[in-house]
Amino acid sequence: MEAVRTIELNKRQELILQIVKDNGPITGEQIAEKLSLTRATLRPDLAILTMAGYLDARPRVGYFYTGKSGTQLLAERIMKITVQQYQSIPVVVKDSSSVYDAICTMFLEDVGTLFVVDQASALVGVLSRKDLLRASIGKQMLETIPVSIIMTRMPNITFCFKEDLIIDVAKKLIEKQIDALPVVKSGEGLKYEVVGRITKTNITKAIVDLANDELL
Ligand code: ADP
């Protein structure tokens, strides 16, 4: 079975790849000769094949096949995408806010997950849509119940740092069956400051960029 390729190669590029596989190391001049084309005509194709990782070029040696399959190259690219490239701005509420205010914030800011912070702006909780729906079912006074009563709280919050890999965040989202992670940085003591938000939507965007060869 043909492996998944990171980019779609045209007929001529496939041909070049085959020539290098069979004859490498081989110079651009020699490849051009085999195809009865000029070196200049081949230059863009060789550049694409080299940039995509299929071929490598050494001065005075020529082009050689890296031996990496499309799947390997794709995996290598995925393993380089970090949280900071795709994170969104976090939406936070204070732990003293009412459930009613949190619901309003969720609608106004158009997000599915809110992060809860204390007086010192440290992360203390997470509120999902279902947390707020659940609290709204009973005959409770939504204007007076603070979100701290219903939120998922530390130390049970799954979070990440901006240097983390998107693929590791994706694994955490699946494993914990949640929609979003707060992106944090270490604050005073053992506290964390919220600096971003990473959601299933951000990860979907990374996949689309990867497919379009437009990684940030
Ligand atoms: P929803 O409840 O709207 O389907 P989630 O699947 O994200 O949204 O949330 C499920 C539960 O997990 C909720 O109770 C929520 O508080 C909690 N939760 C959401 N995100 C996190 C997180 N990053 N860390 C820990 N718990 C979380």
mmCIF file of C-alpha atoms and ligand atoms in Angstrom:
data_model
loop_
_atom_site.group_PDB
_atom_site.id
_atom_site.type_symbol
_atom_site.label_atom_id
_atom_site.label_comp_id
_atom_site.label_asym_id
_atom_site.label_seq_id
_atom_site.Cartn_x
_atom_site.Cartn_y
_atom_site.Cartn_z
ATOM 1 C CA MET A 1 0.000 0.000 0.000
ATOM 2 C CA GLU A 2 1.260 3.460 -0.848
ATOM 3 C CA ALA A 3 2.026 5.461 2.272
ATOM 4 C CA VAL A 4 0.264 8.743 2.987
ATOM 5 C CA ARG A 5 2.281 11.586 1.531
ATOM 6 C CA THR A 6 2.651 14.977 3.180
ATOM 7 C CA ILE A 7 2.371 16.642 -0.195
ATOM 8 C CA GLU A 8 0.925 15.491 -3.473
ATOM 9 C CA LEU A 9 3.764 14.854 -5.934
ATOM 10 C CA ASN A 10 3.284 15.390 -9.648
ATOM 11 C CA LYS A 11 4.293 12.866 -12.328
ATOM 12 C CA ARG A 12 7.686 14.456 -12.939
ATOM 13 C CA GLN A 13 8.495 14.615 -9.224
ATOM 14 C CA GLU A 14 7.580 10.914 -8.843
ATOM 15 C CA LEU A 15 9.896 10.187 -11.762
ATOM 16 C CA ILE A 16 12.766 12.167 -10.232
ATOM 17 C CA LEU A 17 12.223 10.356 -6.931
ATOM 18 C CA GLN A 18 12.468 6.994 -8.717
ATOM 19 C CA ILE A 19 15.631 8.036 -10.573
ATOM 20 C CA VAL A 20 17.305 9.139 -7.347
ATOM 21 C CA LYS A 21 16.162 5.966 -5.547
ATOM 22 C CA ASP A 22 17.722 3.849 -8.303
ATOM 23 C CA ASN A 23 20.843 5.910 -9.031
ATOM 24 C CA GLY A 24 21.569 8.131 -6.059
ATOM 25 C CA PRO A 25 23.722 9.899 -5.167
ATOM 26 C CA ILE A 26 23.183 11.644 -8.469
ATOM 27 C CA THR A 27 23.700 15.257 -9.568
ATOM 28 C CA GLY A 28 20.938 17.523 -10.827
ATOM 29 C CA GLU A 29 22.706 17.588 -14.181
ATOM 30 C CA GLN A 30 22.574 13.786 -14.450
ATOM 31 C CA ILE A 31 18.900 13.651 -13.473
ATOM 32 C CA ALA A 32 18.129 16.269 -16.119
ATOM 33 C CA GLU A 33 20.017 14.212 -18.706
ATOM 34 C CA LYS A 34 18.021 11.087 -17.892
ATOM 35 C CA LEU A 35 14.783 13.023 -18.351
ATOM 36 C CA SER A 36 16.018 14.899 -21.433
ATOM 37 C CA LEU A 37 15.250 18.157 -19.689
ATOM 38 C CA THR A 38 17.385 21.108 -18.675
ATOM 39 C CA ARG A 39 18.740 21.507 -15.156
ATOM 40 C CA ALA A 40 16.800 24.799 -14.866
ATOM 41 C CA THR A 41 13.480 23.080 -15.646
ATOM 42 C CA LEU A 42 14.056 20.589 -12.858
ATOM 43 C CA ARG A 43 15.131 23.120 -10.247
ATOM 44 C CA PRO A 44 11.633 23.788 -8.762
ATOM 45 C CA ASP A 45 10.856 20.057 -8.572
ATOM 46 C CA LEU A 46 14.152 19.290 -6.859
ATOM 47 C CA ALA A 47 13.531 22.142 -4.431
ATOM 48 C CA ILE A 48 10.097 20.750 -3.531
ATOM 49 C CA LEU A 49 11.387 17.204 -3.086
ATOM 50 C CA THR A 50 14.210 18.457 -0.886
ATOM 51 C CA MET A 51 12.037 20.741 1.233
ATOM 52 C CA ALA A 52 9.437 18.008 1.725
ATOM 53 C CA GLY A 53 12.181 15.719 3.035
ATOM 54 C CA TYR A 54 12.120 13.044 0.331
ATOM 55 C CA LEU A 55 15.539 13.985 -1.012
ATOM 56 C CA ASP A 56 18.658 15.342 0.558
ATOM 57 C CA ALA A 57 21.386 17.200 -1.312
ATOM 58 C CA ARG A 58 25.106 17.321 -0.509
ATOM 59 C CA PRO A 59 27.509 19.645 -2.286
ATOM 60 C CA ARG A 60 29.746 17.801 -4.768
ATOM 61 C CA VAL A 61 27.882 14.545 -4.065
ATOM 62 C CA GLY A 62 24.424 15.224 -5.412
ATOM 63 C CA TYR A 63 20.924 14.163 -4.490
ATOM 64 C CA PHE A 64 20.117 11.045 -2.534
ATOM 65 C CA TYR A 65 16.933 9.461 -1.277
ATOM 66 C CA THR A 66 16.345 9.958 2.456
ATOM 67 C CA GLY A 67 14.502 6.662 2.658
ATOM 68 C CA LYS A 68 11.724 8.231 4.706
ATOM 69 C CA SER A 69 8.187 7.236 3.822
ATOM 70 C CA GLY A 70 5.428 9.812 3.487
ATOM 71 C CA THR A 71 4.000 8.606 6.786
ATOM 72 C CA GLN A 72 7.332 9.085 8.563
ATOM 73 C CA LEU A 73 7.694 12.585 7.163
ATOM 74 C CA LEU A 74 4.129 13.411 8.190
ATOM 75 C CA ALA A 75 4.780 12.113 11.708
ATOM 76 C CA GLU A 76 7.951 14.217 11.925
ATOM 77 C CA ARG A 77 6.011 17.330 11.009
ATOM 78 C CA ILE A 78 3.215 16.596 13.492
ATOM 79 C CA MET A 79 5.791 16.115 16.249
ATOM 80 C CA LYS A 80 7.006 19.673 15.709
ATOM 81 C CA ILE A 81 3.689 21.504 16.194
ATOM 82 C CA THR A 82 3.568 23.218 19.573
ATOM 83 C CA VAL A 83 0.744 24.628 21.667
ATOM 84 C CA GLN A 84 1.900 28.233 21.256
ATOM 85 C CA GLN A 85 1.425 28.032 17.472
ATOM 86 C CA TYR A 86 -2.297 27.258 17.820
ATOM 87 C CA GLN A 87 -3.490 28.386 21.252
ATOM 88 C CA SER A 88 -6.388 30.846 21.672
ATOM 89 C CA ILE A 89 -6.978 33.602 24.177
ATOM 90 C CA PRO A 90 -8.318 32.190 27.473
ATOM 91 C CA VAL A 91 -11.629 33.336 28.900
ATOM 92 C CA VAL A 92 -11.548 33.446 32.690
ATOM 93 C CA VAL A 93 -14.028 34.186 35.485
ATOM 94 C CA LYS A 94 -13.335 34.810 39.175
ATOM 95 C CA ASP A 95 -14.117 32.063 41.672
ATOM 96 C CA SER A 96 -16.521 34.472 43.378
ATOM 97 C CA SER A 97 -18.546 34.966 40.148
ATOM 98 C CA SER A 98 -22.074 33.594 40.129
ATOM 99 C CA VAL A 99 -23.108 30.657 37.951
ATOM 100 C CA TYR A 100 -25.459 33.117 36.195
ATOM 101 C CA ASP A 101 -22.541 35.421 35.288
ATOM 102 C CA ALA A 102 -20.501 32.453 34.058
ATOM 103 C CA ILE A 103 -23.345 31.412 31.743
ATOM 104 C CA CYS A 104 -23.510 34.977 30.358
ATOM 105 C CA THR A 105 -19.733 35.033 29.854
ATOM 106 C CA MET A 106 -19.805 31.694 28.053
ATOM 107 C CA PHE A 107 -22.426 33.023 25.598
ATOM 108 C CA LEU A 108 -20.885 36.466 25.143
ATOM 109 C CA GLU A 109 -17.361 35.152 24.615
ATOM 110 C CA ASP A 110 -18.601 32.239 22.492
ATOM 111 C CA VAL A 111 -16.441 29.565 24.155
ATOM 112 C CA GLY A 112 -17.243 26.111 25.495
ATOM 113 C CA THR A 113 -14.903 26.129 28.467
ATOM 114 C CA LEU A 114 -14.215 28.814 31.071
ATOM 115 C CA PHE A 115 -11.255 28.876 33.411
ATOM 116 C CA VAL A 116 -11.719 30.009 36.992
ATOM 117 C CA VAL A 117 -9.108 32.096 38.794
ATOM 118 C CA ASP A 118 -8.721 33.285 42.389
ATOM 119 C CA GLN A 119 -8.037 36.807 43.695
ATOM 120 C CA ALA A 120 -4.354 36.421 42.793
ATOM 121 C CA SER A 121 -5.256 35.356 39.204
ATOM 122 C CA ALA A 122 -4.112 31.779 39.855
ATOM 123 C CA LEU A 123 -5.937 28.920 38.114
ATOM 124 C CA VAL A 124 -8.335 27.207 40.526
ATOM 125 C CA GLY A 125 -11.034 25.654 38.328
ATOM 126 C CA VAL A 126 -12.608 24.745 35.001
ATOM 127 C CA LEU A 127 -16.235 25.154 33.924
ATOM 128 C CA SER A 128 -17.654 23.270 30.955
ATOM 129 C CA ARG A 129 -21.023 23.737 29.255
ATOM 130 C CA LYS A 130 -22.363 20.680 31.007
ATOM 131 C CA ASP A 131 -21.215 21.909 34.427
ATOM 132 C CA LEU A 132 -23.322 25.043 33.892
ATOM 133 C CA LEU A 133 -26.275 23.121 32.428
ATOM 134 C CA ARG A 134 -26.243 20.728 35.393
ATOM 135 C CA ALA A 135 -26.288 23.618 37.835
ATOM 136 C CA SER A 136 -29.204 25.169 35.939
ATOM 137 C CA ILE A 137 -31.479 22.118 36.117
ATOM 138 C CA GLY A 138 -32.357 22.390 39.831
ATOM 139 C CA LYS A 139 -34.313 25.168 41.454
ATOM 140 C CA GLN A 140 -31.145 26.839 42.618
ATOM 141 C CA MET A 141 -30.520 30.572 42.698
ATOM 142 C CA LEU A 142 -28.049 30.901 39.829
ATOM 143 C CA GLU A 143 -27.398 34.551 40.709
ATOM 144 C CA THR A 144 -26.164 33.678 44.173
ATOM 145 C CA ILE A 145 -24.295 30.368 43.801
ATOM 146 C CA PRO A 146 -20.574 31.007 43.191
ATOM 147 C CA VAL A 147 -18.908 29.012 40.431
ATOM 148 C CA SER A 148 -16.450 27.634 42.972
ATOM 149 C CA ILE A 149 -19.237 25.293 44.182
ATOM 150 C CA ILE A 150 -19.724 23.598 40.816
ATOM 151 C CA MET A 151 -16.349 23.862 39.012
ATOM 152 C CA THR A 152 -13.824 21.068 38.511
ATOM 153 C CA ARG A 153 -11.042 22.170 40.816
ATOM 154 C CA MET A 154 -7.314 21.890 41.318
ATOM 155 C CA PRO A 155 -5.544 19.482 41.590
ATOM 156 C CA ASN A 156 -7.889 17.701 39.179
ATOM 157 C CA ILE A 157 -7.306 20.085 36.286
ATOM 158 C CA THR A 158 -5.468 18.842 33.225
ATOM 159 C CA PHE A 159 -3.319 21.649 31.828
ATOM 160 C CA CYS A 160 -0.380 22.194 29.502
ATOM 161 C CA PHE A 161 2.449 24.627 28.792
ATOM 162 C CA LYS A 162 2.969 26.616 25.610
ATOM 163 C CA GLU A 163 6.076 24.604 24.702
ATOM 164 C CA ASP A 164 4.140 21.307 24.803
ATOM 165 C CA LEU A 165 3.368 19.404 21.622
ATOM 166 C CA ILE A 166 -0.111 19.593 20.124
ATOM 167 C CA ILE A 167 -0.082 15.806 19.744
ATOM 168 C CA ASP A 168 0.372 15.368 23.519
ATOM 169 C CA VAL A 169 -2.517 17.769 24.169
ATOM 170 C CA ALA A 170 -4.665 15.780 21.725
ATOM 171 C CA LYS A 171 -3.849 12.581 23.631
ATOM 172 C CA LYS A 172 -4.821 14.210 26.950
ATOM 173 C CA LEU A 173 -8.129 15.477 25.516
ATOM 174 C CA ILE A 174 -8.999 11.961 24.356
ATOM 175 C CA GLU A 175 -7.808 10.222 27.509
ATOM 176 C CA LYS A 176 -9.678 12.593 29.865
ATOM 177 C CA GLN A 177 -12.693 12.999 27.546
ATOM 178 C CA ILE A 178 -12.612 16.780 27.729
ATOM 179 C CA ASP A 179 -12.802 19.586 25.172
ATOM 180 C CA ALA A 180 -10.117 22.039 26.279
ATOM 181 C CA LEU A 181 -6.969 22.542 28.347
ATOM 182 C CA PRO A 182 -5.779 25.742 29.959
ATOM 183 C CA VAL A 183 -2.286 26.768 28.838
ATOM 184 C CA VAL A 184 -0.432 27.865 31.969
ATOM 185 C CA LYS A 185 2.845 29.226 33.178
ATOM 186 C CA SER A 186 4.241 28.728 36.655
ATOM 187 C CA GLY A 187 3.320 31.527 39.014
ATOM 188 C CA GLU A 188 4.151 32.128 42.647
ATOM 189 C CA GLY A 189 4.454 29.094 44.882
ATOM 190 C CA LEU A 190 2.792 26.073 43.372
ATOM 191 C CA LYS A 191 0.244 28.211 41.521
ATOM 192 C CA TYR A 192 -0.326 28.514 37.805
ATOM 193 C CA GLU A 193 -1.245 31.546 35.757
ATOM 194 C CA VAL A 194 -3.552 30.985 32.748
ATOM 195 C CA VAL A 195 -1.994 32.298 29.542
ATOM 196 C CA GLY A 196 -3.997 30.485 26.869
ATOM 197 C CA ARG A 197 -6.609 27.972 25.876
ATOM 198 C CA ILE A 198 -6.251 24.991 23.585
ATOM 199 C CA THR A 199 -9.334 23.193 22.307
ATOM 200 C CA LYS A 200 -10.378 20.489 19.877
ATOM 201 C CA THR A 201 -11.003 23.318 17.385
ATOM 202 C CA ASN A 202 -7.379 24.503 17.574
ATOM 203 C CA ILE A 203 -6.171 20.967 16.964
ATOM 204 C CA THR A 204 -8.550 20.547 14.028
ATOM 205 C CA LYS A 205 -7.085 23.745 12.563
ATOM 206 C CA ALA A 206 -3.569 22.333 12.868
ATOM 207 C CA ILE A 207 -4.668 19.219 10.955
ATOM 208 C CA VAL A 208 -6.214 21.324 8.183
ATOM 209 C CA ASP A 209 -3.055 23.470 7.922
ATOM 210 C CA LEU A 210 -0.979 20.303 7.755
ATOM 211 C CA ALA A 211 -3.115 18.929 4.929
ATOM 212 C CA ASN A 212 -2.903 22.243 3.064
ATOM 213 C CA ASP A 213 0.839 22.395 3.689
ATOM 214 C CA GLU A 214 0.331 25.703 5.472
ATOM 215 C CA LEU A 215 1.643 24.993 8.960
ATOM 216 C CA LEU A 216 2.060 28.153 11.052
HETATM 217 P P1 ADP B 1 -18.859 19.218 28.403
HETATM 218 O O1 ADP B 1 -19.118 18.936 29.839
HETATM 219 O O2 ADP B 1 -19.522 20.475 27.937
HETATM 220 O O3 ADP B 1 -19.075 18.054 27.514
HETATM 221 P P2 ADP B 1 -16.017 18.692 28.729
HETATM 222 O O4 ADP B 1 -16.122 17.323 28.124
HETATM 223 O O5 ADP B 1 -14.853 19.531 28.382
HETATM 224 O O6 ADP B 1 -17.284 19.557 28.324
HETATM 225 O O7 ADP B 1 -16.070 18.552 30.303
HETATM 226 C C1 ADP B 1 -16.433 17.379 30.994
HETATM 227 C C2 ADP B 1 -16.098 17.527 32.469
HETATM 228 O O8 ADP B 1 -14.679 17.621 32.616
HETATM 229 C C3 ADP B 1 -16.672 18.785 33.131
HETATM 230 O O9 ADP B 1 -17.152 18.457 34.419
HETATM 231 C C4 ADP B 1 -15.506 19.752 33.223
HETATM 232 O O10 ADP B 1 -15.526 20.578 34.379
HETATM 233 C C5 ADP B 1 -14.319 18.822 33.279
HETATM 234 N N1 ADP B 1 -13.166 19.406 32.552
HETATM 235 C C6 ADP B 1 -13.163 20.104 31.396
HETATM 236 N N2 ADP B 1 -11.928 20.484 31.045
HETATM 237 C C7 ADP B 1 -11.101 20.035 32.026
HETATM 238 C C8 ADP B 1 -9.691 20.108 32.261
HETATM 239 N N3 ADP B 1 -8.862 20.713 31.427
HETATM 240 N N4 ADP B 1 -9.203 19.528 33.378
HETATM 241 C C9 ADP B 1 -10.024 18.871 34.233
HETATM 242 N N5 ADP B 1 -11.339 18.778 34.086
HETATM 243 C C10 ADP B 1 -11.895 19.340 32.990
#
